[in-house]
Amino acid sequence: MKVCLTGSSGGHLTHLYMLRPFWEDKERFWVTFNKDDANSLLEGESVYHCYYPTNRSLKALIINTRLAWKVLRKERPDVIISTGAAVAVPFFYLGKLFGVKLIYIEVLDRINTSTMTGKMVYPIADKFIVQWEEMKQVYPKAINLGSIF
């Protein structure tokens, strides 16, 4: 199984890294920002750097959609896992076109309101995971697995 782990640096990337027991024995690559915290955490890993800042940026969406097209065609992952933020959107939508399984994990700090990225990928995600039972009111088809911390 080949896994694509995509997320913004900082807390989103930390959430993905916490899934290490799942991904550590799998072929994988990461898509995140070219920032010191991400580069330090992912030293020795296969990493593609995406364009940022991404929040509400049409320019970033276009650039990252091009990147997603190139990376997904080259790498051919079986599954894409993301905790957000905006960089997940082009990878999820193009991944869906390529037949990739999509797993989205809504971040821990959202207890009863959605994120913009969550709203955008919820309709196409194969598995949508939340960390609070209250979030099932926001995302009825979600699976509550509790905190990953």
mmCIF file with all atom_site columns, C-alpha atoms in Angstrom:
data_model
loop_
_atom_site.group_PDB
_atom_site.id
_atom_site.type_symbol
_atom_site.label_atom_id
_atom_site.label_alt_id
_atom_site.label_comp_id
_atom_site.label_asym_id
_atom_site.label_entity_id
_atom_site.label_seq_id
_atom_site.pdbx_PDB_ins_code
_atom_site.Cartn_x
_atom_site.Cartn_y
_atom_site.Cartn_z
_atom_site.occupancy
_atom_site.B_iso_or_equiv
_atom_site.pdbx_formal_charge
_atom_site.auth_seq_id
_atom_site.auth_comp_id
_atom_site.auth_asym_id
_atom_site.auth_atom_id
_atom_site.pdbx_PDB_model_num
ATOM 1   C CA . MET A 1 1   ? 0.000   0.000  0.000   1.00 0.00 ? 1   MET A CA 1
ATOM 2   C CA . LYS A 1 2   ? 1.281   3.444  -0.922  1.00 0.00 ? 2   LYS A CA 1
ATOM 3   C CA . VAL A 1 3   ? 0.110   6.339  1.246   1.00 0.00 ? 3   VAL A CA 1
ATOM 4   C CA . CYS A 1 4   ? 0.031   10.080 0.514   1.00 0.00 ? 4   CYS A CA 1
ATOM 5   C CA . LEU A 1 5   ? -0.047  12.166 3.698   1.00 0.00 ? 5   LEU A CA 1
ATOM 6   C CA . THR A 1 6   ? -0.930  15.765 2.987   1.00 0.00 ? 6   THR A CA 1
ATOM 7   C CA . GLY A 1 7   ? -1.426  18.694 5.300   1.00 0.00 ? 7   GLY A CA 1
ATOM 8   C CA . SER A 1 8   ? -0.300  22.145 6.250   1.00 0.00 ? 8   SER A CA 1
ATOM 9   C CA . SER A 1 9   ? 2.697   22.444 8.538   1.00 0.00 ? 9   SER A CA 1
ATOM 10  C CA . GLY A 1 10  ? 2.146   22.986 12.247  1.00 0.00 ? 10  GLY A CA 1
ATOM 11  C CA . GLY A 1 11  ? -0.806  21.327 13.953  1.00 0.00 ? 11  GLY A CA 1
ATOM 12  C CA . HIS A 1 12  ? -2.191  19.660 10.836  1.00 0.00 ? 12  HIS A CA 1
ATOM 13  C CA . LEU A 1 13  ? 1.134   17.984 10.163  1.00 0.00 ? 13  LEU A CA 1
ATOM 14  C CA . THR A 1 14  ? 1.476   17.020 13.828  1.00 0.00 ? 14  THR A CA 1
ATOM 15  C CA . HIS A 1 15  ? -1.900  15.252 13.622  1.00 0.00 ? 15  HIS A CA 1
ATOM 16  C CA . LEU A 1 16  ? -0.703  13.285 10.594  1.00 0.00 ? 16  LEU A CA 1
ATOM 17  C CA . TYR A 1 17  ? 2.578   12.429 12.259  1.00 0.00 ? 17  TYR A CA 1
ATOM 18  C CA . MET A 1 18  ? 0.673   11.043 15.258  1.00 0.00 ? 18  MET A CA 1
ATOM 19  C CA . LEU A 1 19  ? -0.613  8.327  12.898  1.00 0.00 ? 19  LEU A CA 1
ATOM 20  C CA . ARG A 1 20  ? 2.901   6.898  12.721  1.00 0.00 ? 20  ARG A CA 1
ATOM 21  C CA . PRO A 1 21  ? 1.860   3.398  13.917  1.00 0.00 ? 21  PRO A CA 1
ATOM 22  C CA . PHE A 1 22  ? -0.286  3.200  10.769  1.00 0.00 ? 22  PHE A CA 1
ATOM 23  C CA . TRP A 1 23  ? 2.099   4.635  8.164   1.00 0.00 ? 23  TRP A CA 1
ATOM 24  C CA . GLU A 1 24  ? 5.577   3.731  9.426   1.00 0.00 ? 24  GLU A CA 1
ATOM 25  C CA . ASP A 1 25  ? 5.707   0.334  7.706   1.00 0.00 ? 25  ASP A CA 1
ATOM 26  C CA . LYS A 1 26  ? 4.137   1.534  4.449   1.00 0.00 ? 26  LYS A CA 1
ATOM 27  C CA . GLU A 1 27  ? 5.518   3.138  1.332   1.00 0.00 ? 27  GLU A CA 1
ATOM 28  C CA . ARG A 1 28  ? 4.616   6.793  1.707   1.00 0.00 ? 28  ARG A CA 1
ATOM 29  C CA . PHE A 1 29  ? 5.198   10.373 0.702   1.00 0.00 ? 29  PHE A CA 1
ATOM 30  C CA . TRP A 1 30  ? 4.217   13.690 2.209   1.00 0.00 ? 30  TRP A CA 1
ATOM 31  C CA . VAL A 1 31  ? 2.856   16.942 0.789   1.00 0.00 ? 31  VAL A CA 1
ATOM 32  C CA . THR A 1 32  ? 3.296   19.962 3.020   1.00 0.00 ? 32  THR A CA 1
ATOM 33  C CA . PHE A 1 33  ? 4.795   23.442 3.268   1.00 0.00 ? 33  PHE A CA 1
ATOM 34  C CA . ASN A 1 34  ? 8.511   24.103 2.911   1.00 0.00 ? 34  ASN A CA 1
ATOM 35  C CA . LYS A 1 35  ? 8.871   25.404 6.460   1.00 0.00 ? 35  LYS A CA 1
ATOM 36  C CA . ASP A 1 36  ? 11.399  24.677 9.189   1.00 0.00 ? 36  ASP A CA 1
ATOM 37  C CA . ASP A 1 37  ? 9.010   22.712 11.424  1.00 0.00 ? 37  ASP A CA 1
ATOM 38  C CA . ALA A 1 38  ? 7.877   20.456 8.575   1.00 0.00 ? 38  ALA A CA 1
ATOM 39  C CA . ASN A 1 39  ? 11.389  19.935 7.236   1.00 0.00 ? 39  ASN A CA 1
ATOM 40  C CA . SER A 1 40  ? 12.686  19.041 10.686  1.00 0.00 ? 40  SER A CA 1
ATOM 41  C CA . LEU A 1 41  ? 9.848   16.631 11.461  1.00 0.00 ? 41  LEU A CA 1
ATOM 42  C CA . LEU A 1 42  ? 10.012  14.924 8.065   1.00 0.00 ? 42  LEU A CA 1
ATOM 43  C CA . GLU A 1 43  ? 13.784  14.723 7.687   1.00 0.00 ? 43  GLU A CA 1
ATOM 44  C CA . GLY A 1 44  ? 14.609  11.599 5.677   1.00 0.00 ? 44  GLY A CA 1
ATOM 45  C CA . GLU A 1 45  ? 11.037  11.230 4.371   1.00 0.00 ? 45  GLU A CA 1
ATOM 46  C CA . SER A 1 46  ? 9.904   11.670 0.768   1.00 0.00 ? 46  SER A CA 1
ATOM 47  C CA . VAL A 1 47  ? 8.354   15.155 0.704   1.00 0.00 ? 47  VAL A CA 1
ATOM 48  C CA . TYR A 1 48  ? 6.762   17.350 -1.955  1.00 0.00 ? 48  TYR A CA 1
ATOM 49  C CA . HIS A 1 49  ? 6.485   21.001 -1.018  1.00 0.00 ? 49  HIS A CA 1
ATOM 50  C CA . CYS A 1 50  ? 3.254   22.751 -1.891  1.00 0.00 ? 50  CYS A CA 1
ATOM 51  C CA . TYR A 1 51  ? 2.583   26.432 -2.360  1.00 0.00 ? 51  TYR A CA 1
ATOM 52  C CA . TYR A 1 52  ? 1.513   28.542 0.611   1.00 0.00 ? 52  TYR A CA 1
ATOM 53  C CA . PRO A 1 53  ? -0.157  30.546 2.067   1.00 0.00 ? 53  PRO A CA 1
ATOM 54  C CA . THR A 1 54  ? -3.233  28.601 0.993   1.00 0.00 ? 54  THR A CA 1
ATOM 55  C CA . ASN A 1 55  ? -6.128  30.102 2.963   1.00 0.00 ? 55  ASN A CA 1
ATOM 56  C CA . ARG A 1 56  ? -8.742  31.461 0.597   1.00 0.00 ? 56  ARG A CA 1
ATOM 57  C CA . SER A 1 57  ? -6.148  31.899 -2.142  1.00 0.00 ? 57  SER A CA 1
ATOM 58  C CA . LEU A 1 58  ? -7.161  31.173 -5.739  1.00 0.00 ? 58  LEU A CA 1
ATOM 59  C CA . LYS A 1 59  ? -3.502  31.436 -6.774  1.00 0.00 ? 59  LYS A CA 1
ATOM 60  C CA . ALA A 1 60  ? -2.512  28.747 -4.246  1.00 0.00 ? 60  ALA A CA 1
ATOM 61  C CA . LEU A 1 61  ? -5.390  26.525 -5.342  1.00 0.00 ? 61  LEU A CA 1
ATOM 62  C CA . ILE A 1 62  ? -4.292  26.704 -8.981  1.00 0.00 ? 62  ILE A CA 1
ATOM 63  C CA . ILE A 1 63  ? -0.621  26.086 -8.201  1.00 0.00 ? 63  ILE A CA 1
ATOM 64  C CA . ASN A 1 64  ? -1.396  23.237 -5.804  1.00 0.00 ? 64  ASN A CA 1
ATOM 65  C CA . THR A 1 65  ? -3.847  21.664 -8.267  1.00 0.00 ? 65  THR A CA 1
ATOM 66  C CA . ARG A 1 66  ? -1.031  21.519 -10.833 1.00 0.00 ? 66  ARG A CA 1
ATOM 67  C CA . LEU A 1 67  ? 1.240   20.018 -8.197  1.00 0.00 ? 67  LEU A CA 1
ATOM 68  C CA . ALA A 1 68  ? -1.408  17.466 -7.204  1.00 0.00 ? 68  ALA A CA 1
ATOM 69  C CA . TRP A 1 69  ? -1.849  16.427 -10.843 1.00 0.00 ? 69  TRP A CA 1
ATOM 70  C CA . LYS A 1 70  ? 1.897   15.867 -11.298 1.00 0.00 ? 70  LYS A CA 1
ATOM 71  C CA . VAL A 1 71  ? 2.468   14.147 -7.949  1.00 0.00 ? 71  VAL A CA 1
ATOM 72  C CA . LEU A 1 72  ? -0.552  11.859 -8.131  1.00 0.00 ? 72  LEU A CA 1
ATOM 73  C CA . ARG A 1 73  ? 0.251   10.793 -11.686 1.00 0.00 ? 73  ARG A CA 1
ATOM 74  C CA . LYS A 1 74  ? 3.856   10.050 -10.710 1.00 0.00 ? 74  LYS A CA 1
ATOM 75  C CA . GLU A 1 75  ? 3.312   8.405  -7.308  1.00 0.00 ? 75  GLU A CA 1
ATOM 76  C CA . ARG A 1 76  ? -0.026  6.604  -7.821  1.00 0.00 ? 76  ARG A CA 1
ATOM 77  C CA . PRO A 1 77  ? -0.960  6.292  -4.128  1.00 0.00 ? 77  PRO A CA 1
ATOM 78  C CA . ASP A 1 78  ? -3.608  3.858  -2.944  1.00 0.00 ? 78  ASP A CA 1
ATOM 79  C CA . VAL A 1 79  ? -4.834  6.207  -0.228  1.00 0.00 ? 79  VAL A CA 1
ATOM 80  C CA . ILE A 1 80  ? -4.609  9.912  0.613   1.00 0.00 ? 80  ILE A CA 1
ATOM 81  C CA . ILE A 1 81  ? -4.875  10.887 4.267   1.00 0.00 ? 81  ILE A CA 1
ATOM 82  C CA . SER A 1 82  ? -5.220  14.493 5.362   1.00 0.00 ? 82  SER A CA 1
ATOM 83  C CA . THR A 1 83  ? -6.054  16.585 8.394   1.00 0.00 ? 83  THR A CA 1
ATOM 84  C CA . GLY A 1 84  ? -6.264  19.758 6.296   1.00 0.00 ? 84  GLY A CA 1
ATOM 85  C CA . ALA A 1 85  ? -5.998  22.491 5.567   1.00 0.00 ? 85  ALA A CA 1
ATOM 86  C CA . ALA A 1 86  ? -6.507  23.859 2.051   1.00 0.00 ? 86  ALA A CA 1
ATOM 87  C CA . VAL A 1 87  ? -3.757  21.823 0.369   1.00 0.00 ? 87  VAL A CA 1
ATOM 88  C CA . ALA A 1 88  ? -5.950  18.742 0.908   1.00 0.00 ? 88  ALA A CA 1
ATOM 89  C CA . VAL A 1 89  ? -8.639  20.009 -1.459  1.00 0.00 ? 89  VAL A CA 1
ATOM 90  C CA . PRO A 1 90  ? -6.865  19.602 -4.827  1.00 0.00 ? 90  PRO A CA 1
ATOM 91  C CA . PHE A 1 91  ? -5.269  16.328 -3.739  1.00 0.00 ? 91  PHE A CA 1
ATOM 92  C CA . PHE A 1 92  ? -8.653  14.923 -2.696  1.00 0.00 ? 92  PHE A CA 1
ATOM 93  C CA . TYR A 1 93  ? -10.564 16.001 -5.794  1.00 0.00 ? 93  TYR A CA 1
ATOM 94  C CA . LEU A 1 94  ? -7.892  14.827 -8.232  1.00 0.00 ? 94  LEU A CA 1
ATOM 95  C CA . GLY A 1 95  ? -7.310  11.723 -6.131  1.00 0.00 ? 95  GLY A CA 1
ATOM 96  C CA . LYS A 1 96  ? -10.994 10.895 -6.490  1.00 0.00 ? 96  LYS A CA 1
ATOM 97  C CA . LEU A 1 97  ? -10.629 11.117 -10.284 1.00 0.00 ? 97  LEU A CA 1
ATOM 98  C CA . PHE A 1 98  ? -7.689  8.694  -10.103 1.00 0.00 ? 98  PHE A CA 1
ATOM 99  C CA . GLY A 1 99  ? -9.671  6.233  -7.955  1.00 0.00 ? 99  GLY A CA 1
ATOM 100 C CA . VAL A 1 100 ? -7.600  6.826  -4.811  1.00 0.00 ? 100 VAL A CA 1
ATOM 101 C CA . LYS A 1 101 ? -9.215  6.111  -1.426  1.00 0.00 ? 101 LYS A CA 1
ATOM 102 C CA . LEU A 1 102 ? -9.639  9.318  0.592   1.00 0.00 ? 102 LEU A CA 1
ATOM 103 C CA . ILE A 1 103 ? -9.473  9.583  4.386   1.00 0.00 ? 103 ILE A CA 1
ATOM 104 C CA . TYR A 1 104 ? -9.970  12.938 6.048   1.00 0.00 ? 104 TYR A CA 1
ATOM 105 C CA . ILE A 1 105 ? -9.493  13.533 9.773   1.00 0.00 ? 105 ILE A CA 1
ATOM 106 C CA . GLU A 1 106 ? -11.090 16.689 11.154  1.00 0.00 ? 106 GLU A CA 1
ATOM 107 C CA . VAL A 1 107 ? -8.716  18.383 13.576  1.00 0.00 ? 107 VAL A CA 1
ATOM 108 C CA . LEU A 1 108 ? -9.020  18.002 17.344  1.00 0.00 ? 108 LEU A CA 1
ATOM 109 C CA . ASP A 1 109 ? -9.747  21.663 18.060  1.00 0.00 ? 109 ASP A CA 1
ATOM 110 C CA . ARG A 1 110 ? -13.064 21.479 16.199  1.00 0.00 ? 110 ARG A CA 1
ATOM 111 C CA . ILE A 1 111 ? -15.674 20.275 18.664  1.00 0.00 ? 111 ILE A CA 1
ATOM 112 C CA . ASN A 1 112 ? -18.944 21.405 17.119  1.00 0.00 ? 112 ASN A CA 1
ATOM 113 C CA . THR A 1 113 ? -18.177 23.475 14.019  1.00 0.00 ? 113 THR A CA 1
ATOM 114 C CA . SER A 1 114 ? -16.736 22.478 10.665  1.00 0.00 ? 114 SER A CA 1
ATOM 115 C CA . THR A 1 115 ? -13.575 23.665 8.983   1.00 0.00 ? 115 THR A CA 1
ATOM 116 C CA . MET A 1 116 ? -13.753 25.048 5.461   1.00 0.00 ? 116 MET A CA 1
ATOM 117 C CA . THR A 1 117 ? -11.620 22.167 4.173   1.00 0.00 ? 117 THR A CA 1
ATOM 118 C CA . GLY A 1 118 ? -13.768 19.648 6.009   1.00 0.00 ? 118 GLY A CA 1
ATOM 119 C CA . LYS A 1 119 ? -16.894 21.042 4.340   1.00 0.00 ? 119 LYS A CA 1
ATOM 120 C CA . MET A 1 120 ? -15.230 20.861 0.932   1.00 0.00 ? 120 MET A CA 1
ATOM 121 C CA . VAL A 1 121 ? -13.960 17.280 1.138   1.00 0.00 ? 121 VAL A CA 1
ATOM 122 C CA . TYR A 1 122 ? -16.784 15.711 3.184   1.00 0.00 ? 122 TYR A CA 1
ATOM 123 C CA . PRO A 1 123 ? -18.920 14.905 0.114   1.00 0.00 ? 123 PRO A CA 1
ATOM 124 C CA . ILE A 1 124 ? -16.135 12.925 -1.591  1.00 0.00 ? 124 ILE A CA 1
ATOM 125 C CA . ALA A 1 125 ? -14.183 11.395 1.306   1.00 0.00 ? 125 ALA A CA 1
ATOM 126 C CA . ASP A 1 126 ? -14.381 7.607  1.566   1.00 0.00 ? 126 ASP A CA 1
ATOM 127 C CA . LYS A 1 127 ? -13.864 7.871  5.330   1.00 0.00 ? 127 LYS A CA 1
ATOM 128 C CA . PHE A 1 128 ? -14.426 11.068 7.270   1.00 0.00 ? 128 PHE A CA 1
ATOM 129 C CA . ILE A 1 129 ? -13.128 10.866 10.818  1.00 0.00 ? 129 ILE A CA 1
ATOM 130 C CA . VAL A 1 130 ? -13.911 13.184 13.713  1.00 0.00 ? 130 VAL A CA 1
ATOM 131 C CA . GLN A 1 131 ? -12.407 13.285 17.180  1.00 0.00 ? 131 GLN A CA 1
ATOM 132 C CA . TRP A 1 132 ? -15.484 14.421 19.138  1.00 0.00 ? 132 TRP A CA 1
ATOM 133 C CA . GLU A 1 133 ? -18.937 12.843 19.279  1.00 0.00 ? 133 GLU A CA 1
ATOM 134 C CA . GLU A 1 134 ? -20.476 16.330 18.926  1.00 0.00 ? 134 GLU A CA 1
ATOM 135 C CA . MET A 1 135 ? -18.987 16.566 15.420  1.00 0.00 ? 135 MET A CA 1
ATOM 136 C CA . LYS A 1 136 ? -21.347 13.841 14.203  1.00 0.00 ? 136 LYS A CA 1
ATOM 137 C CA . GLN A 1 137 ? -24.058 16.519 14.382  1.00 0.00 ? 137 GLN A CA 1
ATOM 138 C CA . VAL A 1 138 ? -22.030 18.507 11.836  1.00 0.00 ? 138 VAL A CA 1
ATOM 139 C CA . TYR A 1 139 ? -20.921 15.513 9.733   1.00 0.00 ? 139 TYR A CA 1
ATOM 140 C CA . PRO A 1 140 ? -23.597 12.789 10.091  1.00 0.00 ? 140 PRO A CA 1
ATOM 141 C CA . LYS A 1 141 ? -21.688 10.161 8.070   1.00 0.00 ? 141 LYS A CA 1
ATOM 142 C CA . ALA A 1 142 ? -18.467 10.691 10.039  1.00 0.00 ? 142 ALA A CA 1
ATOM 143 C CA . ILE A 1 143 ? -16.788 8.098  12.216  1.00 0.00 ? 143 ILE A CA 1
ATOM 144 C CA . ASN A 1 144 ? -15.781 9.193  15.704  1.00 0.00 ? 144 ASN A CA 1
ATOM 145 C CA . LEU A 1 145 ? -12.498 7.509  16.636  1.00 0.00 ? 145 LEU A CA 1
ATOM 146 C CA . GLY A 1 146 ? -11.761 9.845  19.521  1.00 0.00 ? 146 GLY A CA 1
ATOM 147 C CA . SER A 1 147 ? -8.564  11.811 19.972  1.00 0.00 ? 147 SER A CA 1
ATOM 148 C CA . ILE A 1 148 ? -5.452  10.718 18.098  1.00 0.00 ? 148 ILE A CA 1
ATOM 149 C CA . PHE A 1 149 ? -3.278  12.393 20.748  1.00 0.00 ? 149 PHE A CA 1
#
